[in-house]
Short mmCIF file of N, CA, C and O and ligand atoms in Angstrom, two decimals:
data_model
loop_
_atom_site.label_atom_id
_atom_site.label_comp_id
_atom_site.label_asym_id
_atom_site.label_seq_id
_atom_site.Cartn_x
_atom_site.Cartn_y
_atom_site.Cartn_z
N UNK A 213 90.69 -122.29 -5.42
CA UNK A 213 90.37 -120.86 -5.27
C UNK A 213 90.08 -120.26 -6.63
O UNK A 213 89.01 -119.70 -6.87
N UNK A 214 90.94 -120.38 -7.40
CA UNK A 214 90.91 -119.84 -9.33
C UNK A 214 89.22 -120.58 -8.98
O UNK A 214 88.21 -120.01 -8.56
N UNK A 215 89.42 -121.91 -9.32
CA UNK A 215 88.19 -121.88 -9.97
C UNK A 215 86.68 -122.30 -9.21
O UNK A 215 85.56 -122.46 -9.68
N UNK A 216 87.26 -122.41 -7.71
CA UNK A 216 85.84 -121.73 -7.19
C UNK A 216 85.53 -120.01 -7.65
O UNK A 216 84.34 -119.77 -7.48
N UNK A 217 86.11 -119.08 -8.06
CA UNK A 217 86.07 -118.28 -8.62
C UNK A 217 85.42 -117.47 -10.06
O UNK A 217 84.71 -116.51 -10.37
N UNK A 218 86.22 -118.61 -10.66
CA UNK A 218 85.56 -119.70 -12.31
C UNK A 218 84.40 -119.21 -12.02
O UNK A 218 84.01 -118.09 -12.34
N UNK A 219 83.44 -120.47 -11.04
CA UNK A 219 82.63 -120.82 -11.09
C UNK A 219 81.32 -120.16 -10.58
O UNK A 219 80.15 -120.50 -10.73
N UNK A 220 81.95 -119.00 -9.85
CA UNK A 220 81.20 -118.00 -9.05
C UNK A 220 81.00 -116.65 -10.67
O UNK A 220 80.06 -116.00 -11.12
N UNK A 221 81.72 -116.75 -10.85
CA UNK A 221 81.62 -115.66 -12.05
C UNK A 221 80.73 -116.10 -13.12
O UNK A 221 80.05 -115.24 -13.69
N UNK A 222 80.64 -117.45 -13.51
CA UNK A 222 80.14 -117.91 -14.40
C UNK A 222 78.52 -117.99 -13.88
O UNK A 222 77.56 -117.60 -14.55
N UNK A 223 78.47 -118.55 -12.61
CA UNK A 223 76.96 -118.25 -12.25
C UNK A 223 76.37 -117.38 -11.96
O UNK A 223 75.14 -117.33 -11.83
N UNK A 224 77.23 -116.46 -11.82
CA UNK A 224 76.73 -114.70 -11.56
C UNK A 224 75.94 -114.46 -12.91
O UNK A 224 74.78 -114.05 -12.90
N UNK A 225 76.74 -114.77 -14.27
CA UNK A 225 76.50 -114.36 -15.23
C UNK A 225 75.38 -114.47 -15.52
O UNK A 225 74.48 -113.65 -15.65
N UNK A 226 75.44 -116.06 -15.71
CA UNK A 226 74.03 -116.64 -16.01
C UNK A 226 72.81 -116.22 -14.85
O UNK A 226 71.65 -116.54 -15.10
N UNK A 227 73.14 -115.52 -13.61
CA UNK A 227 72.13 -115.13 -13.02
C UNK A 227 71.76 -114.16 -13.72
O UNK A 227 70.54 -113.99 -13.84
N UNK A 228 72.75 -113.19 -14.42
CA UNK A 228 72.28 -111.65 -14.42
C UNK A 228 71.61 -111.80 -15.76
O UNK A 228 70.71 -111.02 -16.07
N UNK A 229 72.07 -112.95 -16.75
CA UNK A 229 71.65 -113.23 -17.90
C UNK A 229 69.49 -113.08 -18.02
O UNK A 229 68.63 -112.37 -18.54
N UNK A 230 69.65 -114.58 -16.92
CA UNK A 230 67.99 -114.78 -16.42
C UNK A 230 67.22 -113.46 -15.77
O UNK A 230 66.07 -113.54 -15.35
N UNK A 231 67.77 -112.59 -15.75
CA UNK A 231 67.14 -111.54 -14.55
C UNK A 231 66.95 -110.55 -16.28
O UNK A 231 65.95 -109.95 -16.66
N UNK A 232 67.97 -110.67 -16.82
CA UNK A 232 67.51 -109.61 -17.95
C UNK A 232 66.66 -110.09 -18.77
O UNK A 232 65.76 -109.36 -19.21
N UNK A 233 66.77 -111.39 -19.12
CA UNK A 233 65.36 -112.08 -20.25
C UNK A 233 64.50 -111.92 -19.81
O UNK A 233 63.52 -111.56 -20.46
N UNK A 234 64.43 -112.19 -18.00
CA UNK A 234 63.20 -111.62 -17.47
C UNK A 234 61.93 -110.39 -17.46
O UNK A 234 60.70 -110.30 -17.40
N UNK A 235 63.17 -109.52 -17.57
CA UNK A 235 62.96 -108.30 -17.20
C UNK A 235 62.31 -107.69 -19.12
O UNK A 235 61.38 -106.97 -19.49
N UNK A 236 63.25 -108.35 -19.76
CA UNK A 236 63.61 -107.63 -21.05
C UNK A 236 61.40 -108.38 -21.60
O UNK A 236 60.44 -107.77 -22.07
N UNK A 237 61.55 -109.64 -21.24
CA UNK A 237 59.71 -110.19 -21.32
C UNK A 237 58.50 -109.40 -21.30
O UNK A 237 57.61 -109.08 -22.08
N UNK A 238 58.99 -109.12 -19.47
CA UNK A 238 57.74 -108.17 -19.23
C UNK A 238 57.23 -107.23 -20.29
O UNK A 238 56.37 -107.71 -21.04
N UNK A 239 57.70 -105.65 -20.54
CA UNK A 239 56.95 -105.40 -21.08
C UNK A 239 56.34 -105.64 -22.76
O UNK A 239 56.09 -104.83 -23.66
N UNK A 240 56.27 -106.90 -22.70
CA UNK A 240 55.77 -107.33 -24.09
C UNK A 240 54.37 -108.21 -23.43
O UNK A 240 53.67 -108.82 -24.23
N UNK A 241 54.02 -108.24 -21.93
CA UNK A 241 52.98 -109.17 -21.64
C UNK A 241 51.82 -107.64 -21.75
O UNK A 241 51.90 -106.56 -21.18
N UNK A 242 50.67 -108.24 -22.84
CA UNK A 242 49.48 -107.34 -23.07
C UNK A 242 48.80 -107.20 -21.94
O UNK A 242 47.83 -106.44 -22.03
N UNK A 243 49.04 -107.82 -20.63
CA UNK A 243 48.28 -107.41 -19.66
C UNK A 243 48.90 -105.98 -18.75
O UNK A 243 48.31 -105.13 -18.08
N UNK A 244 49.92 -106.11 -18.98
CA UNK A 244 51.05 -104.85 -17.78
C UNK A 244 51.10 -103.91 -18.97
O UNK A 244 51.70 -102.84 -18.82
N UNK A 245 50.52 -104.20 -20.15
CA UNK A 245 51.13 -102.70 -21.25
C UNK A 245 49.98 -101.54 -20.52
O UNK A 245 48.85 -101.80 -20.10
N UNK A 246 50.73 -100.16 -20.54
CA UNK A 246 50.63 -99.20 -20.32
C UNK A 246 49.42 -98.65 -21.08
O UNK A 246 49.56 -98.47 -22.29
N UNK A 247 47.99 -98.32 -20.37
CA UNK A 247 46.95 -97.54 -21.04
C UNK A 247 46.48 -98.45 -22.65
O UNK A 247 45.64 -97.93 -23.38
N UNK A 248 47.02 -99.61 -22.98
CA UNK A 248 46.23 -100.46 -23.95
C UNK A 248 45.21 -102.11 -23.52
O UNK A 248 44.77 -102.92 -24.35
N UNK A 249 45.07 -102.18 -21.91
CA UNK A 249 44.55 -103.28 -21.42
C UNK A 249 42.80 -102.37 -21.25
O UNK A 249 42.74 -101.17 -21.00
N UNK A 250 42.32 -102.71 -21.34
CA UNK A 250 40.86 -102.22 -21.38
C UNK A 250 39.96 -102.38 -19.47
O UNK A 250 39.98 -103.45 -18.86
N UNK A 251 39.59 -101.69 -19.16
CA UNK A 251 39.07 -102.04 -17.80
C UNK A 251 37.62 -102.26 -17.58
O UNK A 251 37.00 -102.11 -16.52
N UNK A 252 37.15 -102.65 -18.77
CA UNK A 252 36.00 -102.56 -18.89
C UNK A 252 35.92 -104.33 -19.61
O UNK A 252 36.58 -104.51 -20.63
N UNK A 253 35.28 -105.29 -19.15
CA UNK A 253 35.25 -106.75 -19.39
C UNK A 253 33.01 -107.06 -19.77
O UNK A 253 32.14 -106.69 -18.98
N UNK A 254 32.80 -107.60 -20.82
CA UNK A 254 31.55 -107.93 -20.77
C UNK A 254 31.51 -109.65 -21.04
O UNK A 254 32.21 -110.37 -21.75
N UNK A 255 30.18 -109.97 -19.99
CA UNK A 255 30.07 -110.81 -19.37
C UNK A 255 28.74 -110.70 -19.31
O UNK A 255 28.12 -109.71 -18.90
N UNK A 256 28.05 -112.27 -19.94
CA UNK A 256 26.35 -112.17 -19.42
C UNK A 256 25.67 -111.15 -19.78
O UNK A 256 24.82 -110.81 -18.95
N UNK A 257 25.74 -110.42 -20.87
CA UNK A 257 25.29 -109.72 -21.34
C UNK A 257 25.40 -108.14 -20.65
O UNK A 257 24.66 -107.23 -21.02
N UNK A 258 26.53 -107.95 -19.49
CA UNK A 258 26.52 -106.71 -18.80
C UNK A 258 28.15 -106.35 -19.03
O UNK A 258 29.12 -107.09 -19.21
N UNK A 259 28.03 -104.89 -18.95
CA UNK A 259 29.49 -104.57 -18.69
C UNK A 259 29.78 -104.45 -17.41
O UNK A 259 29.02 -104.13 -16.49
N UNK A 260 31.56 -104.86 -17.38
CA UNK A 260 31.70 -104.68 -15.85
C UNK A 260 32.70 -103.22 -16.04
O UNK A 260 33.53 -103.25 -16.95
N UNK A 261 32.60 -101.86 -15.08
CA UNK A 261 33.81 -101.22 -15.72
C UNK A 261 34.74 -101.36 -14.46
O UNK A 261 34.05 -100.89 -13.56
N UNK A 262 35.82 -101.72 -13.97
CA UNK A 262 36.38 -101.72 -13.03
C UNK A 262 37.73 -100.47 -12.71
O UNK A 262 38.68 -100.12 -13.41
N UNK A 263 37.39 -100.18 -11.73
CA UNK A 263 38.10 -98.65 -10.97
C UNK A 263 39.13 -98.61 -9.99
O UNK A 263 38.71 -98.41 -8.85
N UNK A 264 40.06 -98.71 -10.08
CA UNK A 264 40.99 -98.37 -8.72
C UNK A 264 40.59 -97.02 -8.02
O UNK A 264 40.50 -95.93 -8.59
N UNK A 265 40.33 -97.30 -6.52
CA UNK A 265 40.34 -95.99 -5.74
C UNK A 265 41.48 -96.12 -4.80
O UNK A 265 41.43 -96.99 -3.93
N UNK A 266 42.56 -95.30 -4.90
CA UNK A 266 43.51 -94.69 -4.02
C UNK A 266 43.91 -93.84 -4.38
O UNK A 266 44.66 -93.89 -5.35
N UNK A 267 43.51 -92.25 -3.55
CA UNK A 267 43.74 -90.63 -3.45
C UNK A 267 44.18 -90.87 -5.23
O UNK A 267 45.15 -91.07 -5.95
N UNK A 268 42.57 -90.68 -5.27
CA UNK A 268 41.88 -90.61 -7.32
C UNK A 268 41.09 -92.16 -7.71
O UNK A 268 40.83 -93.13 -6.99
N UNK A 269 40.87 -91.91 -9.06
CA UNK A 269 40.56 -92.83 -9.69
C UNK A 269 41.14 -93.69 -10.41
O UNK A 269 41.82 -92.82 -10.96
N UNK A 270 41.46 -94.59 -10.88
CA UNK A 270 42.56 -94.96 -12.02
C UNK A 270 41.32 -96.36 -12.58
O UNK A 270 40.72 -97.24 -11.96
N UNK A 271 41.36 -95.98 -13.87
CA UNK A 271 41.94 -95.04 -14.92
C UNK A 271 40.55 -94.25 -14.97
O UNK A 271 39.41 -94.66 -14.74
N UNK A 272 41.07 -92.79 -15.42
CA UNK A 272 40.35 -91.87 -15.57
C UNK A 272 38.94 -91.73 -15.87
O UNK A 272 37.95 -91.31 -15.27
N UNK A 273 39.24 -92.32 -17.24
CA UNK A 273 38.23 -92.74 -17.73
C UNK A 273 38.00 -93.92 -18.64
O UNK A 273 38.69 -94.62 -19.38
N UNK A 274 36.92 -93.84 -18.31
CA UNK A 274 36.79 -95.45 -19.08
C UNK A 274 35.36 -95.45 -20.14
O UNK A 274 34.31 -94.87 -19.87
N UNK A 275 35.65 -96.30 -21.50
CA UNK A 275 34.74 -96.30 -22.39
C UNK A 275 34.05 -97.50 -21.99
O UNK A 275 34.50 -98.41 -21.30
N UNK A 276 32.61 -97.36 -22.62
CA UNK A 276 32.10 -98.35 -22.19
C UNK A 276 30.54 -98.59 -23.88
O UNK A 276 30.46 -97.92 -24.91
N UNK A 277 29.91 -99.42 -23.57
CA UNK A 277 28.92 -99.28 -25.02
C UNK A 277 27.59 -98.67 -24.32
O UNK A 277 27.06 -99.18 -23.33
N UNK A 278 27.15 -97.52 -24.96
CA UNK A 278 25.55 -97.40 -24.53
C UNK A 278 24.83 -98.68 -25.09
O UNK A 278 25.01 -99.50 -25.99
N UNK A 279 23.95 -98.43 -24.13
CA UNK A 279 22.72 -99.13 -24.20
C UNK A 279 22.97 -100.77 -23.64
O UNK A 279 22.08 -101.61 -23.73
N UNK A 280 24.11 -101.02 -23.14
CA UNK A 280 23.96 -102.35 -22.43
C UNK A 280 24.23 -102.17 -20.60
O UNK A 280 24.69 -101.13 -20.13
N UNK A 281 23.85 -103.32 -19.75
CA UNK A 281 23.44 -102.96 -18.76
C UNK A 281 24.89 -102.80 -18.27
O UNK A 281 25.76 -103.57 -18.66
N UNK A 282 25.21 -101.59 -17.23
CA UNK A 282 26.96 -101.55 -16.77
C UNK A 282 26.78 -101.45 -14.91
O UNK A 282 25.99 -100.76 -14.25
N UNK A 283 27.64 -102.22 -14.53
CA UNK A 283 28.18 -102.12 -13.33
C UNK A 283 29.67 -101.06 -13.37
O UNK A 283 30.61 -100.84 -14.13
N UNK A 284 29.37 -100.80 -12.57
CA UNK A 284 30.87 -99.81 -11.69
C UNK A 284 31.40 -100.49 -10.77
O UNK A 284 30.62 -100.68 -9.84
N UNK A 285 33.12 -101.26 -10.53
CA UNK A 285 33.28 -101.62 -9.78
C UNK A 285 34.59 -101.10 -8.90
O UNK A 285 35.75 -100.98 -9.27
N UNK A 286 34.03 -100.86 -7.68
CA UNK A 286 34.93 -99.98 -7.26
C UNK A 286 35.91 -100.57 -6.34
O UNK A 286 35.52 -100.90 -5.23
N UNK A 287 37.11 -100.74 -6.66
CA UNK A 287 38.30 -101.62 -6.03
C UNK A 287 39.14 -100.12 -5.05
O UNK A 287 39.60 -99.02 -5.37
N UNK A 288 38.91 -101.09 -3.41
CA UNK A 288 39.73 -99.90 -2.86
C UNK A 288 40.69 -101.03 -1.93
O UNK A 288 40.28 -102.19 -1.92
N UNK A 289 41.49 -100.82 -1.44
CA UNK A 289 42.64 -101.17 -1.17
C UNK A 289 43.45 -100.30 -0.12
O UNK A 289 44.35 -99.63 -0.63
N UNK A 290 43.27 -100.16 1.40
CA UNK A 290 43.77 -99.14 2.29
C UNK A 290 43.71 -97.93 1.93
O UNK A 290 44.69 -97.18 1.95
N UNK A 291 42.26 -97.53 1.47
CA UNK A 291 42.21 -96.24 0.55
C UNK A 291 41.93 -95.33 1.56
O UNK A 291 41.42 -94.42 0.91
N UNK A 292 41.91 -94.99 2.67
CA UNK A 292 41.28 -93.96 3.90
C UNK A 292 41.62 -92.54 3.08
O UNK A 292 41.46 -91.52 3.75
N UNK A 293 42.07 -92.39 1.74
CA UNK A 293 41.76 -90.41 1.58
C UNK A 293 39.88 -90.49 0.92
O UNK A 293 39.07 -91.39 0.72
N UNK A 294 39.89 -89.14 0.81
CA UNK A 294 38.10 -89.12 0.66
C UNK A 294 37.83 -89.56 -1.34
O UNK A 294 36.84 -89.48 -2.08
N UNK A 295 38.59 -89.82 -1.46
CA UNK A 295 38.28 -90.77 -3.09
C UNK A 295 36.94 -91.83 -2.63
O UNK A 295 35.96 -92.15 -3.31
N UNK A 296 37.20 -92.15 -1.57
CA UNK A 296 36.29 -93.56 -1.21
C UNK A 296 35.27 -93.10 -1.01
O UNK A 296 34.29 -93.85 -1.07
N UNK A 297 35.10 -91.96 -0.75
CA UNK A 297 33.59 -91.56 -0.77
C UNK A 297 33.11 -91.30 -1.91
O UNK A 297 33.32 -90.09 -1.99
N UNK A 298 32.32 -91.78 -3.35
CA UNK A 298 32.24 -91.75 -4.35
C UNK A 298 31.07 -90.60 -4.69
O UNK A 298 30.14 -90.48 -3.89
N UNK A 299 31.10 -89.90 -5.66
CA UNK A 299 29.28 -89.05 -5.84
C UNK A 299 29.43 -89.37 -7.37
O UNK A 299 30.58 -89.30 -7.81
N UNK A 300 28.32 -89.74 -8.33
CA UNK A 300 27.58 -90.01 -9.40
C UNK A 300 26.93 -89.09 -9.75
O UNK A 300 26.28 -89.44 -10.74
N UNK A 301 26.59 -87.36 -9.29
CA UNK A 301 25.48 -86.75 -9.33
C UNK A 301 24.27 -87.13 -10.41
O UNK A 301 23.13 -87.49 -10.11
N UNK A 302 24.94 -86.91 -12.00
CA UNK A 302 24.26 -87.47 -12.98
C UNK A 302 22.99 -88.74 -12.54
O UNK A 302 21.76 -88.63 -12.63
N UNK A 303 23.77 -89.85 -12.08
CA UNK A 303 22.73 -90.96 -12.05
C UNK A 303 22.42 -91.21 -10.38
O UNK A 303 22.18 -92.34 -9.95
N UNK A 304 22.48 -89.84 -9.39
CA UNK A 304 21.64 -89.69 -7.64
C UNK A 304 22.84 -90.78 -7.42
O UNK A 304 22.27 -91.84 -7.18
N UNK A 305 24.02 -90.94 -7.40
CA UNK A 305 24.77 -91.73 -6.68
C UNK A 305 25.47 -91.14 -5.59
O UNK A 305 25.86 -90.00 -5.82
N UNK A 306 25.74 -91.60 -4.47
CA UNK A 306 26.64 -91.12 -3.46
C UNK A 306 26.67 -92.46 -2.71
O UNK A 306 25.77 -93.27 -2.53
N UNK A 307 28.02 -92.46 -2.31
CA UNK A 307 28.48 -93.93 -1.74
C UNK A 307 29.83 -94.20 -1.45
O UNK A 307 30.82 -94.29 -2.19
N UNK A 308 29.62 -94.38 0.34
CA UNK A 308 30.98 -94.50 0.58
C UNK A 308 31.43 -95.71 0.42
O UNK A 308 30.78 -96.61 0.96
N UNK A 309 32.54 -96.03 -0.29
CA UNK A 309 33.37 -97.86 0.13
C UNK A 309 34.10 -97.59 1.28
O UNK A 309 34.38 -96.53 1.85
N UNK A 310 34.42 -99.06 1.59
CA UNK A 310 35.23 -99.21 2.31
C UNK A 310 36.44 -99.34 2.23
O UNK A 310 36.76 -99.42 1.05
N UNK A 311 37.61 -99.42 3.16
CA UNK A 311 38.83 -98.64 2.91
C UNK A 311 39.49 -99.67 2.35
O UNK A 311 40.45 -99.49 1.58
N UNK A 312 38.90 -101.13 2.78
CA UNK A 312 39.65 -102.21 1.43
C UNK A 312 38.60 -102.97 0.57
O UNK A 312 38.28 -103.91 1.30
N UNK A 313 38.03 -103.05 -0.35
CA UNK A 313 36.92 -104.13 -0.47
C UNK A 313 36.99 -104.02 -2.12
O UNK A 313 37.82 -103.35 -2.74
N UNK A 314 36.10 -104.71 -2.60
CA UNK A 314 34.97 -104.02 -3.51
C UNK A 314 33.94 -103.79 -3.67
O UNK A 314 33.19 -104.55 -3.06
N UNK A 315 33.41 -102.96 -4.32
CA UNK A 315 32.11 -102.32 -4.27
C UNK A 315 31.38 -102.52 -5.27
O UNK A 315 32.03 -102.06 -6.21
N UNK A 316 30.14 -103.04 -5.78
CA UNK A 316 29.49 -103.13 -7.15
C UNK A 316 28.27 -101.89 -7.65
O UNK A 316 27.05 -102.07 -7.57
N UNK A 317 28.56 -101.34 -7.88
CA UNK A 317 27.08 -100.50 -8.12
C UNK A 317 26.90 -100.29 -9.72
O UNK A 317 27.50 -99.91 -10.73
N UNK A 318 25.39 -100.93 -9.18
CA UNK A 318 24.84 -101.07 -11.00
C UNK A 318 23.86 -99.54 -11.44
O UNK A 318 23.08 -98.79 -10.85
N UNK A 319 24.54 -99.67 -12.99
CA UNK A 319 23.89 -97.80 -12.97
C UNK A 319 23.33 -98.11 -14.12
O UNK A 319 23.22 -97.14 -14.87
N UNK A 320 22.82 -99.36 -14.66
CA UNK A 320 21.51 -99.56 -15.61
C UNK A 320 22.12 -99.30 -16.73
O UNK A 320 23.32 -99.31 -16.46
N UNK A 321 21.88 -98.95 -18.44
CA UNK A 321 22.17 -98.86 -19.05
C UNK A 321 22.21 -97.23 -19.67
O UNK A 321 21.19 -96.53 -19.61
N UNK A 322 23.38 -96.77 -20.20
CA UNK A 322 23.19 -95.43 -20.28
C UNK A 322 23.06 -94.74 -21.74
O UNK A 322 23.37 -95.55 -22.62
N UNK A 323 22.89 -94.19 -21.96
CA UNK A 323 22.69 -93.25 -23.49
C UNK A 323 24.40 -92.60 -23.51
O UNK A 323 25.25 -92.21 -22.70
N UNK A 324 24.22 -92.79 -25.00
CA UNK A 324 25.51 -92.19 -25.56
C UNK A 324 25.74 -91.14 -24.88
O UNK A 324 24.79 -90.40 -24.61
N UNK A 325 27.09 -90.82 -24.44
CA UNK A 325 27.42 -89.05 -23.49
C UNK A 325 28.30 -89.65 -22.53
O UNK A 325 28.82 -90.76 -22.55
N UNK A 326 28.37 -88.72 -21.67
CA UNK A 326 29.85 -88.83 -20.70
C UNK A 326 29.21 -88.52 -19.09
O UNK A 326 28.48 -87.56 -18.83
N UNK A 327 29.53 -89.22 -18.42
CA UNK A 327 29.01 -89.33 -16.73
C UNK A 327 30.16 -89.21 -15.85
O UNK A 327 31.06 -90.02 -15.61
N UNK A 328 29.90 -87.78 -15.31
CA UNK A 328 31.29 -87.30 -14.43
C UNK A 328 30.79 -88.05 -13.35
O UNK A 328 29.64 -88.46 -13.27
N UNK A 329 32.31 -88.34 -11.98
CA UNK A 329 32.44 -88.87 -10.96
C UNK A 329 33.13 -88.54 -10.68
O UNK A 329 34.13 -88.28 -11.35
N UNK A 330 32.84 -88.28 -8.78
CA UNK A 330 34.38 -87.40 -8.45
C UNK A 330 33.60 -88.09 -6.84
O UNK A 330 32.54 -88.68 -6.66
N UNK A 331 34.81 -87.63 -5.82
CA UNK A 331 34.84 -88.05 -4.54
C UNK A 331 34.25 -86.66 -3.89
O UNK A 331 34.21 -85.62 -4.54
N UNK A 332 33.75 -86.79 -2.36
CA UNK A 332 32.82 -85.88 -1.98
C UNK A 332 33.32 -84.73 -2.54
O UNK A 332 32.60 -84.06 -3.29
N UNK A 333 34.55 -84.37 -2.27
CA UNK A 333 34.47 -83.03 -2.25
C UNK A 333 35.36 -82.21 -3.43
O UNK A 333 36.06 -81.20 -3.55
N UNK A 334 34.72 -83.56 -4.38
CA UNK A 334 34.60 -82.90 -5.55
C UNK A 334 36.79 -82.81 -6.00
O UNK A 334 36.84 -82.19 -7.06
N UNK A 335 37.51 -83.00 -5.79
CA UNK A 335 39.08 -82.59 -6.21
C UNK A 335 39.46 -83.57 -6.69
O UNK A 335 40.55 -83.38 -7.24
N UNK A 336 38.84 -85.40 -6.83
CA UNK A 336 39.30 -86.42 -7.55
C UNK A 336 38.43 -86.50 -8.53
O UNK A 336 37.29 -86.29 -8.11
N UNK A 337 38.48 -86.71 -9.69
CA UNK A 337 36.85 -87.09 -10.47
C UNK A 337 37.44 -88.30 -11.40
O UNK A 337 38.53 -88.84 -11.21
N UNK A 338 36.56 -88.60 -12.41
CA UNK A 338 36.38 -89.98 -13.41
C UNK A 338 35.40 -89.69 -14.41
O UNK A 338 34.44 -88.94 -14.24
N UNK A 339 35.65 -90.22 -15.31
CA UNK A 339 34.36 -90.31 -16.29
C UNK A 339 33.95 -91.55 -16.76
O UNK A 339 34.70 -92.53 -16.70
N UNK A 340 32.49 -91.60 -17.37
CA UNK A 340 32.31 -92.90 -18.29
C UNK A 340 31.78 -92.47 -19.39
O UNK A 340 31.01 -91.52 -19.22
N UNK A 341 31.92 -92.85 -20.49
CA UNK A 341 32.30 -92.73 -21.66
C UNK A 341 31.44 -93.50 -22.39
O UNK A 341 31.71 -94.67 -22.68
N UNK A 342 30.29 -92.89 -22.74
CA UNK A 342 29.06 -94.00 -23.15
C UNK A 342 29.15 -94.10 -24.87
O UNK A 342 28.56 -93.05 -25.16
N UNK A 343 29.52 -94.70 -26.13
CA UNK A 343 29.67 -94.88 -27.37
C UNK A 343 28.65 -95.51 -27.36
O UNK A 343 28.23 -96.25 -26.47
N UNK A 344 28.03 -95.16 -28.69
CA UNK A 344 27.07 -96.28 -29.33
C UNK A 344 27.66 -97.61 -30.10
O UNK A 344 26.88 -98.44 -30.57
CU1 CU B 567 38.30 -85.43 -2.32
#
């Protein structure tokens, strides 16, 4: 009894030990750090900028380089509020996704300046962020 006891305490420990190195890891992995992972990946000579849609955009906004060719990719995920309905006015975009998928829409290459996006009716928006 003592030392089935022992032995229960001692593996508790070392459980709670592993659960904190665990824990204590994470945020040092550069992919889960907070607002310093970039959402924007180039590839083949195009940018990709990639978007979470659920009721908004995430992340807000995103930089990207003028003058190379950029896709928008729009990641939705049981998104049924009206975020999924996307408008571009700037570059004649309007486009609904679907409530789980992704969506690719290519918007050519843009000139230095900033390109608002918001959902129909206008109360979610986004930007892109064109640098030379
Ligand atoms: Cu809306």
């Amino acid at each position: 009894m003592n030392t089935n006891l022992k032995t229960t305490l001692i593996i508790g420990a070392l459980a709670l030990g592993i659960v904190l190195l665990f824990r204590s890891g994470s945020p040092s992995n550069p992919e889960s750090g907070a607002g310093t992972a970039s959402n924007v990946v180039t590839a083949a000579g195009q940018q990709i900028v990639t978007i979470d849609v659920n009721g908004g955009y995430s992340p807000q906004r995103s930089t990207v380089k003028a003058g190379v060719p950029t896709t928008l990719r729009f990641i939705t995920d049981g998104s049924y509020d009206c975020s999924s309905a996307v408008r571009i006015p700037d570059l004649g975009i309007s486009k609904n996704l679907p409530a789980t998928g992704t969506t690719d829409i290519t918007i050519g290459t843009l000139a230095v300046g900033t390109i608002q996006g918001t959902c129909s009716m206008g109360m979610y928006s986004f930007e892109i962020v064109a640098q030379s």
